[in-house]
């Protein structure tokens, strides 16, 4: 295996040297408006000169004309005209499943970095406290907030609400949320994460992944493997959990309250990893590289694609070679091909 | 960068395995892929730009000036600018000291000689546009490329001016300019020194640790490589960017000899790869991005 690979930077636009013709002037707003559906605009480009449109996000208004302030696609909802940026910081929306990192412990709240413009807030009242039943928070809880979560800790949570200034409020009031253990963290652009009903998946090879809507990804050892080693008290709960399907079901939250009593001990805030076998560690690194490759190829990241990328990557016995550009490109190509085959 | 305790212990446990399981599953002696471009700044004598996949990027420019030898203490001057860091910060001054020291002590200064009174002085300006892990290796690889592609104008006046009062004059024709590598005496090869950063975890040595790996390293080693052998200085460093690295501890001296053996084994390939990119660059014109 090579020690180092140094390549020359490639010019992506090499094969199209001619300038793209800019035709702001001739193409009046009237025309642009008609070109329905997916029209892509660049910053400073005239979107419309029709003053009836309301100016939304990503636009600015000058001399009775509306211009785009970002590069993205134009969206029209009734009379509201806005431009949705192709890239940019994650914008939290209620209900998003996100992965975040604690940046600050404050009075009755934690600040969490979720890749937004502002850090999100996690109130002490919106986490599961150790000690069984859904109990009220007390002053002693306030004093030992660092024993639950401290700076640097990773957690997954749901966006509970958005404040008027755009910052998010999180909650972890479900057993699928909470502190993250037994794995590794990586970031991808949030624009590549495809929103779906479920954002945590069990992948082949005894590995789970949480693809946060904010582009923060957590790869870890699957929980099922641990069921054989957990203590007798949690076994009952685990069995109940296994009997219901492993994924998230609507309505499961109401059932889980009983389970909460048994599982919601200090264990949920433990920093200790389980013992993880080398083969699982190797599989995790393979998924790590596959997700990086998908992000490199600008492919939207879904469970399907991660699994397909994983299968494509099995052709490479040496996972370390997956960090090369050619290998990443071929994986993306394989993913696209197998998607075409499935139709 | 602060990692959570669970992340730290997972990473540490992975890296301490034999062989180490790195997060991107590189082997211990594998570098992250680099992209490089040389000789792209029209107004400098030599230049190079090097980039990592994660966006770390470094640009080095070499400029030459004719100076009176008697008035200069050193014929090489380095300047480093790291975006986001003050020029007088510890971080930048240590990088600057390391690079200047390495080049001043291990450079064939005779290639810069013009006449008995005059000489070239090289100004090496390094710009670290962004970095995640410790940028010294990136800097030194870029410096290597820039120095290798440095061209100096051809001297047309007399070499011996000890008697006469004459300033050196140069050929106007840039095509006649000479690469530094052409000016060294024929029996030796012109290969500027480079730095290699190694991470130490347990008995494992890791080439080119990434920023996550840096956080859990037990120690770090900076070694320099010149003329196909490891040279001094060899120094250790705490690479964790937040200084409260709980893993940081002393190092088994055996690891130093092990690191020397590793470098002996793999540095040749690194230098070959760098030389390869220069040859390739000369042949074809391409975009710099």
Coordinates of C-alpha atoms in Angstrom, one line a residue:
Chain A
X1 CA 0.0 0.0 0.0
X2 CA 1.3 3.4 -0.8
X3 CA 2.4 5.7 1.9
X4 CA 1.2 8.9 0.3
X5 CA -0.8 9.8 -2.7
X6 CA -0.3 13.2 -4.2
X7 CA -2.4 14.2 -7.1
X8 CA -2.8 17.3 -9.2
X9 CA -5.9 19.3 -8.5
X10 CA -8.4 18.5 -11.2
X11 CA -10.5 21.2 -12.9
X12 CA -14.1 20.0 -12.7
X13 CA -15.2 22.3 -15.4
X14 CA -12.4 21.5 -17.8
X15 CA -14.6 20.1 -20.5
X16 CA -16.7 23.2 -20.7
X17 CA -14.4 26.2 -21.1
X18 CA -16.8 28.6 -22.6
X19 CA -18.4 31.0 -20.3
X20 CA -22.0 30.4 -19.5
X21 CA -24.0 33.2 -21.1
X22 CA -25.5 35.5 -18.7
X23 CA -28.7 36.9 -19.9
X24 CA -30.2 38.8 -17.1
X25 CA -31.4 41.7 -19.2
X26 CA -33.3 40.0 -22.0
X27 CA -34.8 37.4 -19.7
X28 CA -37.4 39.5 -18.0
X29 CA -38.9 38.5 -14.7
X30 CA -42.0 37.5 -16.6
X31 CA -40.1 34.8 -18.4
X32 CA -38.4 33.6 -15.3
X33 CA -41.6 33.3 -13.5
X34 CA -43.0 31.1 -16.2
X35 CA -40.1 28.7 -16.2
X36 CA -41.8 26.8 -13.5
X37 CA -40.4 24.3 -11.0
X38 CA -36.7 24.1 -10.6
X39 CA -35.0 27.3 -11.5
X40 CA -31.6 27.9 -10.1
X41 CA -30.4 31.4 -9.4
X42 CA -27.1 32.8 -8.3
X43 CA -26.5 35.7 -5.9
X44 CA -27.4 39.0 -7.4
X45 CA -29.4 37.5 -10.2
X46 CA -32.8 39.0 -11.0
X47 CA -35.6 36.8 -9.9
X48 CA -38.5 38.9 -10.8
X49 CA -39.5 42.5 -11.5
X50 CA -43.1 41.9 -10.6
X51 CA -43.8 43.8 -7.4
X52 CA -46.7 41.6 -6.4
X53 CA -44.4 38.9 -5.0
X54 CA -43.7 39.0 -1.3
X55 CA -40.0 38.9 -0.5
X56 CA -39.0 35.8 1.5
X57 CA -35.7 34.4 2.7
X58 CA -32.7 34.5 0.4
X59 CA -33.9 37.5 -1.6
X60 CA -33.4 41.3 -1.6
X61 CA -35.4 44.1 -3.0
X62 CA -33.9 46.9 -5.0
X63 CA -35.5 49.5 -7.3
X64 CA -38.8 47.5 -7.5
X65 CA -37.0 44.4 -8.5
X66 CA -36.3 41.2 -6.5
X67 CA -32.9 39.7 -6.6
X68 CA -31.5 36.5 -5.1
X69 CA -29.0 36.9 -2.3
X70 CA -28.0 33.2 -2.3
X71 CA -27.3 30.5 -4.8
X72 CA -30.2 28.1 -4.8
X73 CA -33.5 27.2 -6.2
X74 CA -36.5 29.5 -6.3
X75 CA -39.5 28.5 -4.3
X76 CA -42.9 30.1 -4.6
X77 CA -45.6 29.5 -2.0
X78 CA -48.7 31.4 -2.9
X79 CA -47.3 35.0 -3.2
X80 CA -44.2 34.4 -1.1
X81 CA -41.0 34.2 -3.1
X82 CA -38.0 32.8 -1.5
X83 CA -34.7 31.2 -2.6
X84 CA -33.7 28.0 -0.8
X85 CA -29.9 27.9 -0.7
X86 CA -28.1 24.9 -2.1
X87 CA -25.7 24.9 0.7
X88 CA -25.3 26.7 3.9
X89 CA -25.8 26.3 7.6
X90 CA -28.3 23.9 8.9
X91 CA -31.6 25.6 9.7
X92 CA -33.4 23.8 12.5
X93 CA -37.0 22.8 12.1
X94 CA -39.3 21.4 14.7
X95 CA -39.2 17.6 14.8
X96 CA -35.7 17.2 13.3
X97 CA -33.6 14.4 14.7
X98 CA -30.2 16.0 15.3
X99 CA -26.9 15.0 16.8
X100 CA -25.2 17.7 18.8
X101 CA -22.3 18.5 21.1
X102 CA -22.6 20.3 24.4
X103 CA -20.7 23.6 24.3
X104 CA -21.8 25.2 27.6
X105 CA -23.5 24.3 30.8
X106 CA -25.7 27.2 32.0
X107 CA -28.4 27.9 34.5
X108 CA -31.0 25.1 34.0
X109 CA -29.9 24.6 30.5
X110 CA -27.2 23.3 28.2
X111 CA -26.0 25.0 25.0
X112 CA -25.7 22.5 22.2
X113 CA -23.8 22.9 19.0
X114 CA -25.9 21.5 16.2
X115 CA -24.4 23.4 13.3
X116 CA -27.0 26.1 13.4
X117 CA -26.2 29.8 13.3
X118 CA -26.8 29.8 17.1
X119 CA -26.3 27.1 19.6
X120 CA -29.4 25.2 20.5
X121 CA -30.8 25.1 24.0
X122 CA -31.5 22.0 25.9
X123 CA -33.4 22.7 29.1
X124 CA -32.9 20.7 32.2
X125 CA -36.6 20.0 32.1
X126 CA -36.5 18.4 28.7
X127 CA -34.1 15.6 29.5
X128 CA -34.8 12.2 31.1
X129 CA -33.4 12.5 34.6
X130 CA -32.0 9.4 36.3
X131 CA -34.3 7.8 38.9
X132 CA -37.1 6.0 37.2
X133 CA -40.5 7.7 36.8
X134 CA -40.9 10.9 35.0
X135 CA -40.1 12.9 38.1
X136 CA -39.9 16.7 38.5
X137 CA -36.5 18.3 38.4
X138 CA -35.2 19.4 41.8
X139 CA -32.6 21.8 43.0
X140 CA -30.1 19.0 43.4
X141 CA -30.5 18.2 39.7
X142 CA -29.6 21.8 38.9
X143 CA -26.5 21.5 41.0
X144 CA -25.3 18.4 39.3
X145 CA -26.0 19.1 35.7
X146 CA -22.4 18.4 34.8
X147 CA -22.9 14.9 36.0
X148 CA -25.5 14.4 33.3
X149 CA -24.0 16.2 30.4
X150 CA -20.8 18.2 30.3
X151 CA -19.0 20.2 27.7
X152 CA -17.9 18.1 24.8
X153 CA -20.5 15.4 25.3
X154 CA -22.4 14.2 22.2
X155 CA -26.1 13.5 22.3
X156 CA -28.9 13.0 19.9
X157 CA -32.1 14.9 20.4
X158 CA -35.2 16.2 18.7
X159 CA -35.8 19.8 17.9
X160 CA -38.8 20.7 20.2
X161 CA -39.4 24.2 19.0
X162 CA -37.8 27.1 17.3
X163 CA -37.4 30.5 19.0
X164 CA -38.3 33.7 17.2
X165 CA -34.6 34.4 16.7
X166 CA -34.1 31.1 14.8
X167 CA -32.3 29.2 17.5
X168 CA -33.6 25.8 18.5
X169 CA -34.8 24.2 21.7
X170 CA -34.1 20.5 22.0
X171 CA -35.5 17.6 24.0
X172 CA -34.3 14.1 24.7
X173 CA -37.5 12.8 26.3
X174 CA -37.4 9.4 24.6
X175 CA -35.2 6.5 25.1
X176 CA -33.9 6.7 21.5
X177 CA -32.4 10.1 22.4
X178 CA -29.7 10.8 24.8
X179 CA -26.0 10.5 25.3
X180 CA -24.0 8.8 22.6
X181 CA -21.5 6.0 23.3
X182 CA -19.7 3.1 21.6
X183 CA -18.8 4.8 18.4
X184 CA -17.4 7.6 16.3
X185 CA -18.5 11.0 15.1
X186 CA -18.3 12.6 11.7
X187 CA -19.7 15.5 9.9
X188 CA -21.2 15.8 6.4
X189 CA -22.9 18.8 4.8
X190 CA -26.4 19.1 6.2
X191 CA -27.8 19.7 2.7
X192 CA -26.9 16.2 1.8
X193 CA -29.0 14.6 4.5
X194 CA -32.4 13.5 3.1
X195 CA -35.1 14.0 5.6
X196 CA -37.0 10.9 6.4
X197 CA -39.3 9.5 9.1
X198 CA -36.5 7.7 10.8
X199 CA -32.9 8.8 11.1
X200 CA -31.3 6.0 13.1
X201 CA -30.6 2.8 11.2
X202 CA -29.2 -0.6 12.0
X203 CA -26.8 -1.5 9.3
X204 CA -25.4 -4.8 8.3
X205 CA -22.3 -5.7 10.2
X206 CA -23.7 -5.0 13.7
X207 CA -23.3 -1.2 13.3
X208 CA -25.9 1.5 13.8
X209 CA -25.9 4.9 12.4
X210 CA -27.7 8.1 13.4
X211 CA -27.7 10.5 10.5
X212 CA -28.7 13.8 12.1
X213 CA -30.7 16.1 9.9
X214 CA -28.0 18.7 10.8
X215 CA -25.3 16.6 9.0
X216 CA -23.8 15.3 12.2
X217 CA -23.4 11.6 12.0
X218 CA -22.9 9.0 14.7
X219 CA -21.6 5.6 13.9
X220 CA -21.7 3.0 16.7
X221 CA -22.0 -0.6 17.6
X222 CA -25.5 -1.8 17.4
X223 CA -27.4 -2.2 20.7
X224 CA -28.8 -5.7 19.9
X225 CA -25.4 -7.2 20.3
X226 CA -25.3 -5.9 23.8
X227 CA -28.6 -7.6 24.8
X228 CA -26.8 -10.8 25.7
X229 CA -24.4 -9.0 28.1
X230 CA -26.8 -6.7 29.8
X231 CA -27.8 -7.4 33.4
X232 CA -30.9 -9.4 34.3
X233 CA -32.9 -6.3 35.2
X234 CA -32.6 -4.8 31.8
X235 CA -33.1 -8.0 30.0
X236 CA -36.8 -7.9 30.5
X237 CA -37.0 -4.5 29.0
X238 CA -34.7 -5.6 26.2
X239 CA -37.0 -8.5 25.5
X240 CA -40.0 -6.3 25.4
X241 CA -38.1 -4.0 23.1
X242 CA -37.0 -6.8 20.8
X243 CA -40.5 -8.2 20.5
X244 CA -41.7 -4.9 19.2
X245 CA -39.9 -4.2 15.9
X246 CA -36.5 -2.8 16.2
X247 CA -37.3 0.4 14.4
X248 CA -39.2 3.4 15.7
X249 CA -43.0 2.9 15.6
X250 CA -45.5 5.6 16.1
X251 CA -47.0 5.1 19.5
X252 CA -44.0 3.4 20.9
X253 CA -43.3 6.4 23.0
X254 CA -46.4 5.8 25.1
X255 CA -45.4 2.2 25.7
X256 CA -41.9 3.2 26.7
X257 CA -42.8 5.0 29.8
X258 CA -42.8 1.7 31.8
X259 CA -39.5 0.9 30.3
X260 CA -38.2 4.3 31.3
X261 CA -38.6 3.3 34.9
X262 CA -36.3 0.4 34.5
X263 CA -33.7 1.8 32.1
X264 CA -33.6 5.4 33.2
X265 CA -30.9 4.9 35.8
X266 CA -27.6 6.7 35.9
X267 CA -26.5 4.3 33.1
X268 CA -28.1 6.6 30.5
X269 CA -25.5 9.2 31.3
X270 CA -22.5 6.9 31.6
X271 CA -19.4 7.7 29.7
X272 CA -18.2 4.1 29.6
X273 CA -18.1 2.2 26.3
X274 CA -19.0 -1.4 26.1
X275 CA -16.3 -3.7 24.9
X276 CA -16.3 -3.5 21.2
X277 CA -14.7 -6.2 19.0
X278 CA -12.1 -5.4 16.4
X279 CA -14.3 -6.6 13.6
X280 CA -17.0 -4.1 14.6
X281 CA -14.4 -1.4 14.8
X282 CA -13.2 -2.3 11.3
X283 CA -16.8 -2.2 10.0
X284 CA -17.4 1.2 11.6
X285 CA -14.3 2.6 9.8
X286 CA -15.6 1.1 6.6
X287 CA -19.0 2.9 7.1
X288 CA -17.1 6.0 8.0
X289 CA -15.3 6.0 4.7
X290 CA -18.4 5.1 2.8
X291 CA -20.3 8.1 4.2
X292 CA -17.3 10.3 3.5
X293 CA -17.3 9.0 0.0
X294 CA -21.0 9.7 -0.5
X295 CA -20.5 13.3 0.8
X296 CA -17.5 13.7 -1.5
X297 CA -19.7 12.6 -4.4
X298 CA -22.4 15.0 -3.3
X299 CA -24.9 12.2 -3.1
X300 CA -27.8 12.5 -0.7
X301 CA -27.3 10.3 2.3
X302 CA -30.0 7.7 2.9
X303 CA -30.0 4.3 4.6
X304 CA -30.3 2.6 1.2
X305 CA -27.3 4.4 -0.1
X306 CA -25.1 3.8 2.9
X307 CA -25.8 0.1 2.6
X308 CA -25.3 0.1 -1.1
X309 CA -22.0 2.0 -0.7
X310 CA -21.0 -0.5 2.0
X311 CA -21.6 -3.4 -0.4
X312 CA -19.7 -1.6 -3.1
X313 CA -16.8 -1.0 -0.7
X314 CA -16.5 -4.7 0.0
X315 CA -14.7 -4.9 -3.3
X316 CA -11.9 -3.1 -1.6
X317 CA -10.3 -5.4 0.9
X318 CA -8.1 -2.7 2.3
X319 CA -10.4 -0.1 3.7
X320 CA -7.6 2.4 3.9
X321 CA -7.6 2.7 0.2
X322 CA -11.1 4.1 0.3
X323 CA -9.8 7.5 1.2
X324 CA -8.4 8.0 -2.3
X325 CA -10.3 10.1 -4.7
X326 CA -10.7 7.4 -7.4
X327 CA -12.0 4.9 -4.9
X328 CA -14.6 7.4 -3.5
X329 CA -15.7 8.2 -7.0
X330 CA -16.1 4.6 -8.0
X331 CA -18.1 3.9 -4.9
X332 CA -20.5 6.8 -5.7
X333 CA -20.7 5.5 -9.3
X334 CA -21.5 2.0 -8.0
X335 CA -24.2 3.5 -5.8
X336 CA -25.8 5.4 -8.6
X337 CA -25.6 2.3 -10.9
X338 CA -27.3 0.0 -8.5
X339 CA -29.9 2.6 -7.9
X340 CA -30.6 2.7 -11.6
X341 CA -30.8 -1.1 -11.7
X342 CA -33.5 -1.0 -9.0
X343 CA -35.3 1.7 -10.8
Chain B
X1 CA -11.6 20.7 19.8
X2 CA -13.2 18.8 22.7
X3 CA -14.2 15.2 22.4
X4 CA -16.7 13.5 24.7
X5 CA -15.2 10.9 27.1
X6 CA -16.9 8.1 25.2
X7 CA -15.5 9.2 21.9
X8 CA -12.0 9.6 23.4
X9 CA -12.0 6.1 24.9
X10 CA -13.3 4.6 21.7
X11 CA -10.7 6.3 19.6
X12 CA -7.9 5.5 22.1
X13 CA -8.9 1.9 22.3
X14 CA -9.0 1.6 18.5
X15 CA -5.6 3.3 18.0
X16 CA -3.9 1.1 20.6
X17 CA -4.8 -2.1 18.8
X18 CA -2.2 -3.9 16.9
X19 CA -2.3 -2.9 14.1
X20 CA -4.0 0.4 15.0
X21 CA -7.6 0.9 13.7
X22 CA -7.6 4.5 12.7
X23 CA -11.0 6.2 12.2
X24 CA -10.5 6.4 8.4
X25 CA -8.7 3.0 8.5
X26 CA -5.5 4.2 7.2
X27 CA -2.6 2.1 8.1
X28 CA -0.1 3.5 10.6
X29 CA 2.3 4.7 7.9
X30 CA -0.3 6.1 5.5
X31 CA -0.8 9.8 4.8
X32 CA -4.1 11.4 3.9
X33 CA -4.3 12.0 0.2
X34 CA -2.9 15.3 -0.9
X35 CA -3.5 17.6 -3.9
X36 CA -0.6 19.7 -5.0
X37 CA 0.2 22.3 -7.6
X38 CA 3.5 23.9 -8.2
X39 CA 4.9 27.0 -9.9
X40 CA 1.6 28.8 -10.3
X41 CA 2.4 32.2 -8.8
X42 CA 3.7 34.3 -11.7
X43 CA 5.5 36.9 -9.6
X44 CA 7.5 34.6 -7.4
X45 CA 10.5 32.5 -8.2
X46 CA 9.0 29.3 -6.9
X47 CA 5.6 28.4 -5.5
X48 CA 3.5 25.5 -4.4
X49 CA 0.1 24.9 -3.1
X50 CA -0.9 21.8 -1.2
X51 CA -4.3 20.7 0.0
X52 CA -5.8 18.0 2.0
X53 CA -9.3 16.5 1.4
X54 CA -10.6 18.0 4.6
X55 CA -9.9 21.5 3.3
X56 CA -6.6 22.1 5.0
X57 CA -4.6 24.2 2.6
X58 CA -1.1 25.8 2.5
X59 CA 0.5 28.1 -0.1
X60 CA 4.2 28.7 -0.1
X61 CA 6.0 31.3 -2.2
X62 CA 9.8 31.6 -2.6
X63 CA 11.2 34.9 -3.7
X64 CA 14.9 35.7 -4.2
X65 CA 16.8 38.9 -3.7
X66 CA 20.4 39.8 -4.4
X67 CA 22.2 40.8 -1.2
X68 CA 25.7 41.6 -0.1
X69 CA 26.9 38.6 1.7
X70 CA 28.7 40.6 4.4
X71 CA 25.5 42.2 5.5
X72 CA 23.3 39.2 5.9
X73 CA 23.3 36.8 8.8
X74 CA 21.3 34.1 7.0
X75 CA 20.5 33.5 3.4
X76 CA 17.1 32.0 4.1
X77 CA 14.3 33.7 5.8
X78 CA 10.9 32.1 6.5
X79 CA 7.7 33.8 7.4
X80 CA 4.6 31.9 8.4
X81 CA 1.1 33.2 8.5
X82 CA -1.6 30.9 9.9
X83 CA -5.1 32.3 9.5
X84 CA -6.8 32.6 12.8
X85 CA -3.6 32.9 14.7
X86 CA -1.7 36.0 15.7
X87 CA 1.8 36.3 14.2
X88 CA 3.4 36.6 17.6
X89 CA 1.4 33.7 19.1
X90 CA 3.3 30.7 20.4
X91 CA 1.8 28.4 17.8
X92 CA 3.0 30.5 14.9
X93 CA 6.4 31.3 16.3
X94 CA 7.2 27.6 17.0
X95 CA 6.2 26.7 13.5
X96 CA 8.4 29.5 12.2
X97 CA 11.3 28.6 14.4
X98 CA 11.1 24.9 13.4
X99 CA 11.0 25.6 9.7
X100 CA 13.7 28.3 9.6
X101 CA 16.0 26.3 11.8
X102 CA 15.6 23.2 9.6
X103 CA 16.2 25.1 6.3
X104 CA 19.1 27.2 7.6
X105 CA 21.0 24.2 8.9
X106 CA 20.3 21.8 6.1
X107 CA 20.4 23.6 2.8
X108 CA 23.1 23.6 0.2
X109 CA 23.8 27.3 0.6
X110 CA 26.4 27.2 -2.2
X111 CA 23.6 27.2 -4.8
X112 CA 22.7 30.7 -3.7
X113 CA 26.2 32.1 -4.3
X114 CA 26.5 34.6 -7.1
X115 CA 29.9 36.3 -6.8
X116 CA 32.4 36.6 -4.1
X117 CA 30.5 39.5 -2.7
X118 CA 26.9 38.9 -3.7
X119 CA 24.5 36.2 -3.1
X120 CA 20.9 35.4 -3.4
X121 CA 18.7 35.4 -0.4
X122 CA 15.6 33.4 -0.3
X123 CA 12.4 34.6 1.3
X124 CA 10.0 31.8 1.9
X125 CA 6.5 33.0 2.7
X126 CA 4.1 30.3 3.9
X127 CA 0.4 30.9 4.2
X128 CA -1.7 28.3 6.0
X129 CA -5.2 29.1 4.8
X130 CA -6.9 26.6 6.9
X131 CA -5.8 23.6 8.9
X132 CA -7.3 21.0 11.2
X133 CA -4.3 19.0 12.3
X134 CA -0.9 20.3 13.2
X135 CA 0.2 22.0 10.0
X136 CA 4.0 21.5 10.1
X137 CA 4.2 18.5 7.8
X138 CA 1.9 20.2 5.3
X139 CA 4.0 23.4 5.5
X140 CA 7.3 21.5 5.0
X141 CA 6.0 19.5 2.1
X142 CA 4.8 22.6 0.4
X143 CA 8.1 24.3 1.1
X144 CA 9.8 21.3 -0.5
X145 CA 7.8 21.6 -3.6
X146 CA 8.2 25.4 -3.8
X147 CA 12.0 25.1 -3.4
X148 CA 12.3 22.4 -5.9
X149 CA 10.5 24.5 -8.5
X150 CA 12.3 27.7 -7.7
X151 CA 14.0 29.3 -10.7
X152 CA 16.6 32.0 -10.5
X153 CA 17.7 34.2 -13.4
X154 CA 21.0 33.5 -15.1
X155 CA 24.0 35.5 -14.0
X156 CA 25.7 37.1 -17.0
X157 CA 28.3 39.2 -15.3
X158 CA 31.6 38.0 -14.0
X159 CA 31.6 35.6 -11.1
X160 CA 34.8 36.9 -9.6
X161 CA 34.3 40.5 -8.4
X162 CA 36.7 40.6 -5.5
X163 CA 38.9 43.1 -7.4
X164 CA 36.3 45.1 -9.3
X165 CA 33.5 47.2 -8.0
X166 CA 30.7 45.7 -10.1
X167 CA 27.1 44.8 -9.4
X168 CA 25.9 41.4 -10.8
X169 CA 23.8 41.6 -13.9
X170 CA 21.3 39.0 -15.1
X171 CA 20.0 37.7 -18.3
X172 CA 16.7 39.1 -19.4
X173 CA 15.6 35.8 -20.8
X174 CA 13.5 33.9 -18.3
X175 CA 13.9 30.8 -20.4
X176 CA 17.6 30.8 -19.5
X177 CA 16.8 30.8 -15.8
X178 CA 18.0 27.9 -13.8
X179 CA 16.3 25.7 -11.3
X180 CA 17.9 25.4 -7.9
X181 CA 18.2 21.7 -8.6
X182 CA 20.4 22.5 -11.6
X183 CA 22.8 24.6 -9.6
X184 CA 23.9 22.0 -7.1
X185 CA 27.1 20.2 -7.8
X186 CA 26.5 17.3 -10.1
X187 CA 27.2 14.5 -7.7
X188 CA 24.6 15.4 -5.1
X189 CA 20.8 15.8 -5.6
X190 CA 18.9 18.9 -4.5
X191 CA 16.4 17.7 -2.0
X192 CA 15.4 20.2 0.7
X193 CA 14.6 18.8 4.1
X194 CA 11.1 17.9 5.2
X195 CA 9.3 17.4 8.5
X196 CA 7.3 14.4 9.4
X197 CA 4.8 14.4 12.2
X198 CA 4.2 11.2 14.0
X199 CA 1.7 10.4 16.7
X200 CA 2.5 8.0 19.5
X201 CA -0.2 5.7 21.1
X202 CA 1.0 2.8 23.1
X203 CA 3.6 1.1 20.9
X204 CA 2.0 2.4 17.8
X205 CA 3.4 5.2 15.6
X206 CA 1.0 7.0 13.4
X207 CA 2.0 9.0 10.4
X208 CA 0.1 12.3 9.8
X209 CA -2.4 12.1 12.7
X210 CA -5.7 13.7 11.9
X211 CA -7.2 16.2 14.3
X212 CA -9.4 13.6 16.1
X213 CA -6.4 11.3 16.5
X214 CA -4.3 14.2 17.9
X215 CA -6.7 14.6 20.8
X216 CA -6.0 11.1 22.2
X217 CA -2.3 10.8 21.4
X218 CA 0.1 9.9 24.2
X219 CA 2.8 11.9 22.6
X220 CA 3.9 13.4 19.3
X221 CA 7.2 13.3 17.5
X222 CA 8.6 15.7 14.9
X223 CA 11.4 14.2 12.8
X224 CA 13.2 15.7 9.9
X225 CA 14.4 14.0 6.8
X226 CA 17.2 15.2 4.6
X227 CA 19.5 13.5 2.1
X228 CA 17.9 10.1 2.6
X229 CA 18.4 10.0 6.3
X230 CA 16.8 11.2 9.5
X231 CA 18.5 14.3 10.8
X232 CA 18.3 16.3 14.0
X233 CA 16.3 18.0 15.4
X234 CA 14.0 15.3 16.6
X235 CA 11.6 16.7 19.1
X236 CA 8.4 15.7 20.8
X237 CA 5.3 17.8 21.0
X238 CA 1.8 17.6 22.5
X239 CA -0.4 17.7 19.4
X240 CA -3.7 18.0 21.2
X241 CA -4.9 21.5 20.5
X242 CA -6.6 21.8 23.9
X243 CA -3.7 21.5 26.4
X244 CA -5.6 19.4 28.9
X245 CA -4.9 16.2 27.0
X246 CA -5.3 13.6 29.7
X247 CA -3.5 10.9 27.7
X248 CA -0.3 12.9 27.3
X249 CA 2.6 11.1 28.9
X250 CA 6.2 10.2 28.6
X251 CA 7.5 8.0 25.8
X252 CA 9.4 4.8 25.7
X253 CA 12.8 5.6 24.1
X254 CA 12.6 2.5 22.1
X255 CA 9.9 4.2 20.1
X256 CA 12.3 6.8 18.9
X257 CA 14.5 4.2 17.3
X258 CA 11.4 2.6 15.9
X259 CA 10.3 5.9 14.4
X260 CA 13.7 6.2 12.8
X261 CA 13.4 2.8 11.2
X262 CA 9.9 3.7 10.0
X263 CA 11.0 6.9 8.4
X264 CA 13.9 5.1 6.7
X265 CA 11.4 2.7 5.3
X266 CA 8.8 5.1 4.1
X267 CA 10.3 8.6 3.6
X268 CA 11.9 7.6 0.3
X269 CA 8.4 7.1 -1.1
X270 CA 7.2 10.4 0.2
X271 CA 10.0 12.3 -1.5
X272 CA 9.5 10.3 -4.7
X273 CA 5.8 11.2 -4.7
X274 CA 6.7 14.8 -4.2
X275 CA 9.2 14.7 -7.1
X276 CA 6.7 12.9 -9.2
X277 CA 4.2 15.7 -8.9
X278 CA 6.8 18.2 -9.9
X279 CA 7.7 16.3 -13.1
X280 CA 4.0 15.8 -13.9
X281 CA 3.3 19.5 -13.3
X282 CA 6.0 20.6 -15.7
X283 CA 4.6 18.5 -18.5
X284 CA 1.0 19.6 -18.5
X285 CA -0.8 22.8 -17.8
X286 CA -3.9 22.6 -15.7
X287 CA -6.1 24.7 -13.5
X288 CA -4.8 25.5 -10.0
X289 CA -8.0 24.5 -8.4

